[in-house]
Structures are given as C-alpha cells and as structure tokens.
PDB file of C-alpha atoms in Angstrom:
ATOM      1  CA  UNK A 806      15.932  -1.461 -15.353  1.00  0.00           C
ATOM      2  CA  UNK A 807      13.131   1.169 -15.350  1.00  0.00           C
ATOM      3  CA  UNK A 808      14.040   4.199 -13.235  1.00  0.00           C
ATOM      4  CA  UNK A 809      11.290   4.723 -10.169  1.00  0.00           C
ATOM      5  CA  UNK A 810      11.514   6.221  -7.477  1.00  0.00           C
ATOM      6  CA  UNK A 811       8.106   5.148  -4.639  1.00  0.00           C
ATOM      7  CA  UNK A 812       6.493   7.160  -1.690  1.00  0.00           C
ATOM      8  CA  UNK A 813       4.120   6.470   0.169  1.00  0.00           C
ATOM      9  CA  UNK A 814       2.418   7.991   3.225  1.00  0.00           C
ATOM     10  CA  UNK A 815      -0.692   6.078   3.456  1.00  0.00           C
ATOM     11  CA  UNK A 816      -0.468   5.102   6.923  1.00  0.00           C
ATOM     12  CA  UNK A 817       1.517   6.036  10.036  1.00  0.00           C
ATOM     13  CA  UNK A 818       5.044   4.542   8.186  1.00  0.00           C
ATOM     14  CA  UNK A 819       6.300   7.237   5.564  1.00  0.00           C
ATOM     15  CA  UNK A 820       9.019   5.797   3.128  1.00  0.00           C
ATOM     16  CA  UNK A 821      10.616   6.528  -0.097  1.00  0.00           C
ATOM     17  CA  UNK A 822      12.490   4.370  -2.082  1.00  0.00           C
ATOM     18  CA  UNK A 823      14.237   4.443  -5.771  1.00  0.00           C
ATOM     19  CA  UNK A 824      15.303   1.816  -7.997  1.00  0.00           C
ATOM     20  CA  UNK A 825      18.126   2.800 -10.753  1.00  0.00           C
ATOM     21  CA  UNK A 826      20.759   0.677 -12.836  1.00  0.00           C
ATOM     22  CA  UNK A 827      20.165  -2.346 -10.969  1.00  0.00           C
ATOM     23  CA  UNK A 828      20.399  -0.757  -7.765  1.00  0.00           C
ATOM     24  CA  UNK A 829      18.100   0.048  -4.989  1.00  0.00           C
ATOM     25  CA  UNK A 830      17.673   2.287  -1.757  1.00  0.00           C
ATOM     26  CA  UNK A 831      15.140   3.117   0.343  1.00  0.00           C
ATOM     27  CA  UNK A 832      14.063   5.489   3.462  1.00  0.00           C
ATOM     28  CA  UNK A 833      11.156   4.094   6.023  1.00  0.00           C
ATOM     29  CA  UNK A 834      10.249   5.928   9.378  1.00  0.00           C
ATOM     30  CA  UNK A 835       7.384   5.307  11.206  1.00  0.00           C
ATOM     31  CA  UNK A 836       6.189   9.472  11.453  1.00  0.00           C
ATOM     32  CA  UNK A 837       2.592   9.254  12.580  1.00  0.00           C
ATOM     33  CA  UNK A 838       1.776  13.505  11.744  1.00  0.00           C
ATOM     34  CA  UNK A 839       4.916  13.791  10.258  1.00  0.00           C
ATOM     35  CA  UNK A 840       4.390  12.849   7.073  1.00  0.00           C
ATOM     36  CA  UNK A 841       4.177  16.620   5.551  1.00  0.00           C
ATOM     37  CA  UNK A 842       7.863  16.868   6.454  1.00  0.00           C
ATOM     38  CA  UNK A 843       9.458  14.572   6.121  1.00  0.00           C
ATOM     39  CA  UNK A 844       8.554  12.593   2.659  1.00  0.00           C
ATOM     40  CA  UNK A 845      10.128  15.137   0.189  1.00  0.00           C
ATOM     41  CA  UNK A 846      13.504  15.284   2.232  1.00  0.00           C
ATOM     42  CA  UNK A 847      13.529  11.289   2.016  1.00  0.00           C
ATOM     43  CA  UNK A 848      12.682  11.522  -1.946  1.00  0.00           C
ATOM     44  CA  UNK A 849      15.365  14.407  -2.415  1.00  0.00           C
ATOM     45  CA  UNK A 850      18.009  12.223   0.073  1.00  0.00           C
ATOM     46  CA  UNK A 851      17.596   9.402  -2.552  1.00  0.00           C
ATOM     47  CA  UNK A 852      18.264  10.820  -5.480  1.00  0.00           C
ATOM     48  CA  UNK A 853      21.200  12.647  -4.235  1.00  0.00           C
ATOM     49  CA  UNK A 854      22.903   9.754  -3.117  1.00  0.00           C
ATOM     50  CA  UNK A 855      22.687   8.401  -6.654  1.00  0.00           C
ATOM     51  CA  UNK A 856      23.283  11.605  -8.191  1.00  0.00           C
ATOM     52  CA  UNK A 857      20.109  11.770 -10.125  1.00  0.00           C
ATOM     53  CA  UNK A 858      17.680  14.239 -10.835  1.00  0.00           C
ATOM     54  CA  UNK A 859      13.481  14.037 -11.510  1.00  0.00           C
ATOM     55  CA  UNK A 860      13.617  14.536 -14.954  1.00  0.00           C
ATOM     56  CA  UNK A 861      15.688  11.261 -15.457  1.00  0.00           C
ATOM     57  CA  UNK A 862      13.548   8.998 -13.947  1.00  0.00           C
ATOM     58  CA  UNK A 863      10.957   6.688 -16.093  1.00  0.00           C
ATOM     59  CA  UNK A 864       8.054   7.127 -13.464  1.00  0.00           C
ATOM     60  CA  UNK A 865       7.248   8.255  -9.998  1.00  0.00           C
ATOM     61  CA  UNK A 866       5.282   5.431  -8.115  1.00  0.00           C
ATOM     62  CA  UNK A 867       3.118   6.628  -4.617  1.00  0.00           C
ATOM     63  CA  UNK A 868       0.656   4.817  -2.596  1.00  0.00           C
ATOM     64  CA  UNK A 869      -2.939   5.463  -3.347  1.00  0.00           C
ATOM     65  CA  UNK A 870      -4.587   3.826  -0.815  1.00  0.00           C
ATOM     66  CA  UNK A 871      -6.490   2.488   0.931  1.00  0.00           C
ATOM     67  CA  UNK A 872      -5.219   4.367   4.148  1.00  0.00           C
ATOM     68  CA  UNK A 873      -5.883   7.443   6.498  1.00  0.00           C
ATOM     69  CA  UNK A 874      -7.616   9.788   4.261  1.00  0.00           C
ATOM     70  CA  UNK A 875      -5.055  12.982   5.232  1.00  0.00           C
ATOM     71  CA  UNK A 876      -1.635  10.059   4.720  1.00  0.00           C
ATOM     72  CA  UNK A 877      -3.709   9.335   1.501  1.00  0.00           C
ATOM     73  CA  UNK A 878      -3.736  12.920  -0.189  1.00  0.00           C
ATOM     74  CA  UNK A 879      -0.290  13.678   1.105  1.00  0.00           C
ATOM     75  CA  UNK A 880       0.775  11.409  -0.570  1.00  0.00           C
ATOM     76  CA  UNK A 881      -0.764  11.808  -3.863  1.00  0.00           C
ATOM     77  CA  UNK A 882      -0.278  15.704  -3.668  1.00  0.00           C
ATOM     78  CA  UNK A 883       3.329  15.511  -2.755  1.00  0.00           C
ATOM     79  CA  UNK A 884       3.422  13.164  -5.937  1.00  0.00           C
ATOM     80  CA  UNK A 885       1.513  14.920  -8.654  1.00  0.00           C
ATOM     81  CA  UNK A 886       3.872  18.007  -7.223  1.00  0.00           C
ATOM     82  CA  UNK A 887       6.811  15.928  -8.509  1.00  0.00           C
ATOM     83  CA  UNK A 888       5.615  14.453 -11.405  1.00  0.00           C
ATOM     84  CA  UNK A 889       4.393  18.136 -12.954  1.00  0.00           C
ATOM     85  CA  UNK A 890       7.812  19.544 -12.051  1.00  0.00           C
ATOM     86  CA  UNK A 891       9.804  17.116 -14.108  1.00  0.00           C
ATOM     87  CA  UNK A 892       7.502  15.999 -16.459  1.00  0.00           C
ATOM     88  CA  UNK A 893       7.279  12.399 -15.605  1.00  0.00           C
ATOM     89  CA  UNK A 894       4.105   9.910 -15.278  1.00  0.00           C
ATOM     90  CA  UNK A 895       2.613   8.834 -11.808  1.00  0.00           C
ATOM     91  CA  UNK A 896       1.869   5.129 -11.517  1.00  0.00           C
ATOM     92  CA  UNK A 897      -0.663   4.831  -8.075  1.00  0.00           C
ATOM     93  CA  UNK A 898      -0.242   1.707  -5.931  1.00  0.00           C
ATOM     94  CA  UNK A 899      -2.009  -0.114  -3.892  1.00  0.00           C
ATOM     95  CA  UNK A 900      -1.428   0.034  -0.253  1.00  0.00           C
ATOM     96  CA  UNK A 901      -2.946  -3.396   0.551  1.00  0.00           C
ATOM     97  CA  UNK A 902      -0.854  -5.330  -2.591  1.00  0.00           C
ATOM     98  CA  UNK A 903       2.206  -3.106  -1.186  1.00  0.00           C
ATOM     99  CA  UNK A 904       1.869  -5.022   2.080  1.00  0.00           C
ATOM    100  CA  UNK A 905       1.684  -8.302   0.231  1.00  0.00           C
ATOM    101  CA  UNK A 906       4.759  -7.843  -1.864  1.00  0.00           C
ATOM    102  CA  UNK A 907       6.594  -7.118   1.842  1.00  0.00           C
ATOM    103  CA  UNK A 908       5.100 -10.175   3.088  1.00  0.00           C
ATOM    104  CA  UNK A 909       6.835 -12.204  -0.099  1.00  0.00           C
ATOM    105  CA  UNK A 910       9.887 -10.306   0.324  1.00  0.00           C
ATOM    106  CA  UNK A 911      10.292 -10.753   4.043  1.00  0.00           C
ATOM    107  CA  UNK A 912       8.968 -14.255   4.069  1.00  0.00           C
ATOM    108  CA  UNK A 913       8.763 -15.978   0.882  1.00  0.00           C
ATOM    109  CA  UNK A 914       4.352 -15.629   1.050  1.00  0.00           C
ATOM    110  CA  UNK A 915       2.568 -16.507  -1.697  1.00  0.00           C
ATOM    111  CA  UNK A 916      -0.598 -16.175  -0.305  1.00  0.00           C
ATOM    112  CA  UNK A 917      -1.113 -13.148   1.328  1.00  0.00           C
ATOM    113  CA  UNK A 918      -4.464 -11.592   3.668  1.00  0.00           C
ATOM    114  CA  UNK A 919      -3.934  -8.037   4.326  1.00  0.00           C
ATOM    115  CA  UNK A 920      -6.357  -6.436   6.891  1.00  0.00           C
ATOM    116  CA  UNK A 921      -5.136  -2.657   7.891  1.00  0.00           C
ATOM    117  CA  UNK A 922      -7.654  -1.074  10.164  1.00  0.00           C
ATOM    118  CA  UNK A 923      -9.324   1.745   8.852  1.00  0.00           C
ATOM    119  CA  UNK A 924     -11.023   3.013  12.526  1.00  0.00           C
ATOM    120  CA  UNK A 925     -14.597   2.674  12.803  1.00  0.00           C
ATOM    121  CA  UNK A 926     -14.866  -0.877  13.310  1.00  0.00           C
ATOM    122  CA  UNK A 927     -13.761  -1.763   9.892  1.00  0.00           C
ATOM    123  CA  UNK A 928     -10.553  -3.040   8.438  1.00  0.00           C
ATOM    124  CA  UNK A 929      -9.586  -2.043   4.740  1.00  0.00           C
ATOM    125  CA  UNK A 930      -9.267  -6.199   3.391  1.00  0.00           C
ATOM    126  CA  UNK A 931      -7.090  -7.772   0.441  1.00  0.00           C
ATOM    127  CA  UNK A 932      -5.926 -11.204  -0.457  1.00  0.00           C
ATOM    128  CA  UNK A 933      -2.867 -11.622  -2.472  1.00  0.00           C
ATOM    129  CA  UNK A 934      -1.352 -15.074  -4.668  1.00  0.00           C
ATOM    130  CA  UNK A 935       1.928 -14.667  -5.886  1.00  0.00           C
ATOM    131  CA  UNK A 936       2.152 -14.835  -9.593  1.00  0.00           C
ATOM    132  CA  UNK A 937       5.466 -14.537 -11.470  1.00  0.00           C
ATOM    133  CA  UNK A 938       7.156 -12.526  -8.587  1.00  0.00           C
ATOM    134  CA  UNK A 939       4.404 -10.438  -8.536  1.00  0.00           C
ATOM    135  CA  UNK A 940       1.294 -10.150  -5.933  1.00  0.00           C
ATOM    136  CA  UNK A 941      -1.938 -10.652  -7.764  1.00  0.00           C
ATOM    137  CA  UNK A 942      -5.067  -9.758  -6.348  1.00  0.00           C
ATOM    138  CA  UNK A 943      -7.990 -12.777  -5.500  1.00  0.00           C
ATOM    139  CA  UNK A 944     -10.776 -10.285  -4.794  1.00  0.00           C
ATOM    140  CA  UNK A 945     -11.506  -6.866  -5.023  1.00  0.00           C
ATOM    141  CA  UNK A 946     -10.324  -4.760  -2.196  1.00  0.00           C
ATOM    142  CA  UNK A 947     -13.318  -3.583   0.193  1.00  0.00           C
ATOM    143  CA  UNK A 948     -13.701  -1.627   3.404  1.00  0.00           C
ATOM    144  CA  UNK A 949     -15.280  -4.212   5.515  1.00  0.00           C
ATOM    145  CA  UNK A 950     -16.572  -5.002   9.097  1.00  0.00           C
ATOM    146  CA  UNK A 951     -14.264  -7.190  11.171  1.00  0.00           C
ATOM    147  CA  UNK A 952     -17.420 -10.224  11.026  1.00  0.00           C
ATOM    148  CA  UNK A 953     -17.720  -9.659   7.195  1.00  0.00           C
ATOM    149  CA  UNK A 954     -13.802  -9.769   6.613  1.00  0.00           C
ATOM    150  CA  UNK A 955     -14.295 -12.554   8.728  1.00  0.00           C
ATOM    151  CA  UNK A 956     -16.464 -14.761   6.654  1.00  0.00           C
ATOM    152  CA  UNK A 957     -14.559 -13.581   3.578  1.00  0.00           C
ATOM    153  CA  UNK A 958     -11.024 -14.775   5.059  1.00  0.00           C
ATOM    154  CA  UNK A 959     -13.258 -18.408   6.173  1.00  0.00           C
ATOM    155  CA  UNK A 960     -14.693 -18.541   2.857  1.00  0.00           C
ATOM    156  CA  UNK A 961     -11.425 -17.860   1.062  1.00  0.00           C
ATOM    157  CA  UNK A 962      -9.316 -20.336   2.431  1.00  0.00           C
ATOM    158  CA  UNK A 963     -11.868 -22.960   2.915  1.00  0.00           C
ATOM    159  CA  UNK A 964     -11.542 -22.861  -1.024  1.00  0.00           C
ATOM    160  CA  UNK A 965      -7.944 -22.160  -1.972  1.00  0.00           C
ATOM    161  CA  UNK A 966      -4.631 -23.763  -1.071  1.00  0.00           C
ATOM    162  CA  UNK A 967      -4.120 -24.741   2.304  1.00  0.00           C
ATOM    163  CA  UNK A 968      -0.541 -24.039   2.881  1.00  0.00           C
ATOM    164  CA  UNK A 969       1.521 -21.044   3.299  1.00  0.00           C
ATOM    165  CA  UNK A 970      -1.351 -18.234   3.897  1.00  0.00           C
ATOM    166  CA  UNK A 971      -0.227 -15.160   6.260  1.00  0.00           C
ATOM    167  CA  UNK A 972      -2.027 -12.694   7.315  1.00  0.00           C
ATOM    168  CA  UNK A 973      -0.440  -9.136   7.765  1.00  0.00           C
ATOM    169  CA  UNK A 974      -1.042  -6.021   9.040  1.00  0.00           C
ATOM    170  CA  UNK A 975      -2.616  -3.391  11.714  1.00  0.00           C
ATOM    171  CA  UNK A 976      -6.307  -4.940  11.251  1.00  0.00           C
ATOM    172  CA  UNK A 977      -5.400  -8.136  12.752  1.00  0.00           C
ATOM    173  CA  UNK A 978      -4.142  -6.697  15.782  1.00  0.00           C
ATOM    174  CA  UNK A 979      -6.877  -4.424  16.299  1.00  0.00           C
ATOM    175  CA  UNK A 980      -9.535  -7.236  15.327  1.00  0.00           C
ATOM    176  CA  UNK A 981      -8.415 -10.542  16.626  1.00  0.00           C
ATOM    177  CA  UNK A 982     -11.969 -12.042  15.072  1.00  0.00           C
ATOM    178  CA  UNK A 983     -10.525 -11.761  11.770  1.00  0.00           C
ATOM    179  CA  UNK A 984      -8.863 -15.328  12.289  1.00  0.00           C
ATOM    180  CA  UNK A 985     -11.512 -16.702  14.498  1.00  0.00           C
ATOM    181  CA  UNK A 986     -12.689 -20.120  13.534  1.00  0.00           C
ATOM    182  CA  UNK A 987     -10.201 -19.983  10.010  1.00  0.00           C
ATOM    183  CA  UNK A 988      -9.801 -23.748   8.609  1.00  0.00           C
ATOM    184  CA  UNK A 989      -6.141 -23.442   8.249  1.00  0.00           C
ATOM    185  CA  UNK A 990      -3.420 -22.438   9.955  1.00  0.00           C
ATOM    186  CA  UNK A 991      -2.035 -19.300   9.085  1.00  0.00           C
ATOM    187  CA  UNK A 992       1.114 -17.300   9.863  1.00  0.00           C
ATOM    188  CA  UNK A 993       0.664 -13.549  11.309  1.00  0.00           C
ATOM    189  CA  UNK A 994       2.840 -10.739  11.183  1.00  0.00           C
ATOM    190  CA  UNK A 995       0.032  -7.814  12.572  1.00  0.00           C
ATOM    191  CA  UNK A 996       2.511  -4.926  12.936  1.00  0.00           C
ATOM    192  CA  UNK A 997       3.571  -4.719   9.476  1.00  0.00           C
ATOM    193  CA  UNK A 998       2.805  -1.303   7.554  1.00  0.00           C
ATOM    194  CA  UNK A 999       3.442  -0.920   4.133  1.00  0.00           C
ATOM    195  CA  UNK A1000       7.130   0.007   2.732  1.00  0.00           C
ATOM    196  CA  UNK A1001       7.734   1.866  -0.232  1.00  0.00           C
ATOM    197  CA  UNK A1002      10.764  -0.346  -1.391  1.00  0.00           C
ATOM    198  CA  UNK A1003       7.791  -3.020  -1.727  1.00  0.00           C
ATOM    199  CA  UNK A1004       5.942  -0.792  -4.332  1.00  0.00           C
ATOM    200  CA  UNK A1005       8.970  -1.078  -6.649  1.00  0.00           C
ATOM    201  CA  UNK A1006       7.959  -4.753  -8.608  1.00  0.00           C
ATOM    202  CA  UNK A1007       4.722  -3.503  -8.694  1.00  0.00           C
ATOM    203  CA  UNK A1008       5.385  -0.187  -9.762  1.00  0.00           C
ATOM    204  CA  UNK A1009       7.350  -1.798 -12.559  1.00  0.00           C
ATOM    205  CA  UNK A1010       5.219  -4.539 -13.659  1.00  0.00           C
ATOM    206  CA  UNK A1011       2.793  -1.684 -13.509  1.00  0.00           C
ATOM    207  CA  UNK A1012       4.667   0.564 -16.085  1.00  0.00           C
ATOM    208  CA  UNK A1013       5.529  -2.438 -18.412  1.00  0.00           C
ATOM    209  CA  UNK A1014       1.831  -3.207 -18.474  1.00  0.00           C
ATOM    210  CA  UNK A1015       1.184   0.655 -19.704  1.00  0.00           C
ATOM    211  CA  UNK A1016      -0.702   1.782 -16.629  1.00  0.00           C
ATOM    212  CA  UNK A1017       1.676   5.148 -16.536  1.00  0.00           C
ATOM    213  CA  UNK A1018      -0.925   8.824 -16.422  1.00  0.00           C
ATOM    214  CA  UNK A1019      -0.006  12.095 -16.305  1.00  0.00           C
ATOM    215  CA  UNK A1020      -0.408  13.530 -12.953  1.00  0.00           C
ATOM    216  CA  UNK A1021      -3.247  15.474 -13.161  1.00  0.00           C
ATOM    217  CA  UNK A1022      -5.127  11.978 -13.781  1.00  0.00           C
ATOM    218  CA  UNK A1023      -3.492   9.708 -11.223  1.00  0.00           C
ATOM    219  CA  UNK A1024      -6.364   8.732  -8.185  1.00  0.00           C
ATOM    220  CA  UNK A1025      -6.201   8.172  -4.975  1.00  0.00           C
ATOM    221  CA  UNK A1026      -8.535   4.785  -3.543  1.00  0.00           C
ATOM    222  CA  UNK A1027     -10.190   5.666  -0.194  1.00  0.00           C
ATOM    223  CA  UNK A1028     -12.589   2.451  -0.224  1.00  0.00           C
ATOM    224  CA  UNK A1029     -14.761   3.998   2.266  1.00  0.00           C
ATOM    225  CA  UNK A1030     -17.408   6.526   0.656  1.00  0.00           C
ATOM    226  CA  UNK A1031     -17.944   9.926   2.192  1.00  0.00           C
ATOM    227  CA  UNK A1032     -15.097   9.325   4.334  1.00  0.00           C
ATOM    228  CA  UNK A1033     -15.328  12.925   5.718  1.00  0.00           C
ATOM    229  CA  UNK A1034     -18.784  12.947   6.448  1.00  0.00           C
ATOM    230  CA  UNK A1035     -19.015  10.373   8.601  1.00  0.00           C
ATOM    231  CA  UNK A1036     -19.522  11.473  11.882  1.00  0.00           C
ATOM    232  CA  UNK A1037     -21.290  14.667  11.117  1.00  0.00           C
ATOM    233  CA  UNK A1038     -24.573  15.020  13.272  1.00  0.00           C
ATOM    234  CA  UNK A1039     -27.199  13.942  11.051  1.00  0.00           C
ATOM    235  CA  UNK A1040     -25.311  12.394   8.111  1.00  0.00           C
ATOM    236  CA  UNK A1041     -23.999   9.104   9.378  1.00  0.00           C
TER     237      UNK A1041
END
C-alpha cells in the first residue's frame, strides 16, 4: 500500500490522516481560526504513532480547494513546507470529491451532490458517481449562485439515475433552494465538511494514475476569480 499521509484545512474542519502497511489513522477537529496551529501537530501526532518519518512516505496528499481562501493556502503552504523538507511529491485534492468519497464511506453513495457555501450568495457545486471505489466527477466543479446550482442539480437528475442521490454539505443548509422542485428524492446530510481520511482513495488512485508534482508546482483551486478583490469599493 502506497504510504500518504492527507491534510486538509479547506474549511472550518482541519484533519490529517495517514495510510501505511495496510493501516490507517486519522485526526479531525472542527478549528474554525485554528487551523495555523493545529494541522502540523496532527500530521507530526500521526506519524509518531506509527513511528515513521517524512522522508518514508510515497506522497503527501492536501486539500486544494475549493474552500475559504485563507483554509485554502494554509493548507497548501503547510504542505509544500513538508513536501520540500523531505523530498516527497504533493498530490492536491479536491475538496468537493473529498466530501463525496465521505458520503460513500459513511453511507454507501454512489451518487453524490456536494454544495459547500462559499459566502456571497454562492455555493462552490460538484456531482460525484462512484466508479470502481472511487468518486468520479459528472461535471466540472463551478462557483455558482444558489438558482443556477439549482437548475444544474434539476437538470442533472432529471437525466441520470433516479435512485440513491445525496446531497452533502454546508451549501444546502445555508441555501435550502438548492433542492427546491428536484424530481427525485434525495437523501441530505448538510453538516458534513470534508475529512482528510476521505482524501486517502483518492490520493492513491491519484498517485497510481501519475498525477504526483514536486511542491513548488502543486495548485491550489479557488473557483471564484479575484477572490480578494471582491468587495473593494469600485472593483466588484
């Protein structure tokens, strides 16, 4: 089994996990403005308890998004800041597919909408079919307004499978709309955040499929443009 230890900080959860010789441990608090301090102890708690060091890892795996934009950088920089100092490729996934592979884990989903809301009256949107184990993506990911995720989740469904959709996380609760006039019935579970432990099959179909870089290449995926310009007078 590949060696990878996860962290992610893309939201107000913060969570490490590692996967090693067919064994696997994880750390998840939810640390809104803690994040700074306490995902390195949670990635240095791991590999202590299985007495391992960086350097003997295959890959370190972090959330790149979407999410806040400060949870996003944290947790690329505390990444890259671990991957230089032992020498070992990043692989960056996605926060949204994260939540999905929870969703399969927790319940058995195989289709999967994700909606966590990104402030501003939009939702950061994904929808998810498990293939092989593994959450596959049915349309590109997209910062979205809660009536245009709405017609996207009407349109989707209308056309796929009827049975077995859920719909996870924060966007839901914060946007009930999303599920307004949906053709089938669908499952929710709207407090759900992703969990690091959840980015471990992905991470390792990930590195089997070659998609390991060197740190000072890995990305982080905001999804909204200009993110930090936003409310600036005069350059909405």
């Amino acid at each position: 089994m590949t060696k990878i230890l996860a962290l992610d900080t893309a939201t107000e959860a913060c969570s490490a996990a590692l996967q090693a010789d067919q064994q696997f441990s994880c750390h998840y608090e939810l640390a809104p403005q803690a994040h700074t301090r306490k995902i390195l102890p949670m990635c240095h708690a791991l590999l202590q308890e299985r007495g391992l060091e960086l350097d003997q890892l295959d890959a370190i795996a972090f959330g790149q998004g979407p999410g806040s934009f400060t949870g996003v950088r944290i947790g690329i920089g505390v990444a890259q800041g671990l991957a230089f100092g032992a020498g070992r490729p990043l692989l960056g996934i996605s926060n949204l597919a994260t939540l999905a592979q929870g969703c399969q884990r927790r319940h058995g989903a195989a289709h999967v909408l994700c909606a966590i809301d990104a402030r501003m009256n939009e939702v950061y949107f994904g929808a998810f079919v498990l293939q092989d184990g593994i959450m596959q993506p049915l349309l590109d990911e997209a910062v979205l307004t809660p009536e245009a995720a709405q017609q996207k989740i009407h349109d989707l469904l209308a056309d796929e499978p009827a049975g077995g959709w859920w719909a996870l996380g924060t966007g839901f609760t914060a946007y009930p709309i999303l599920l307004d006039t949906c053709p089938v019935t669908v499952a929710l579970d709207s407090e759900q955040l992703p969990d690091a432990q959840d980015m471990l099959p992905l991470a390792e179909a990930a590195w089997h499929a070659g998609k390991g870089v060197s740190a000072e290449l890995a990305t982080p995926v905001y999804l909204r443009d200009k993110v930090t310009w936003k409310k600036l007078p005069g350059r909405e």
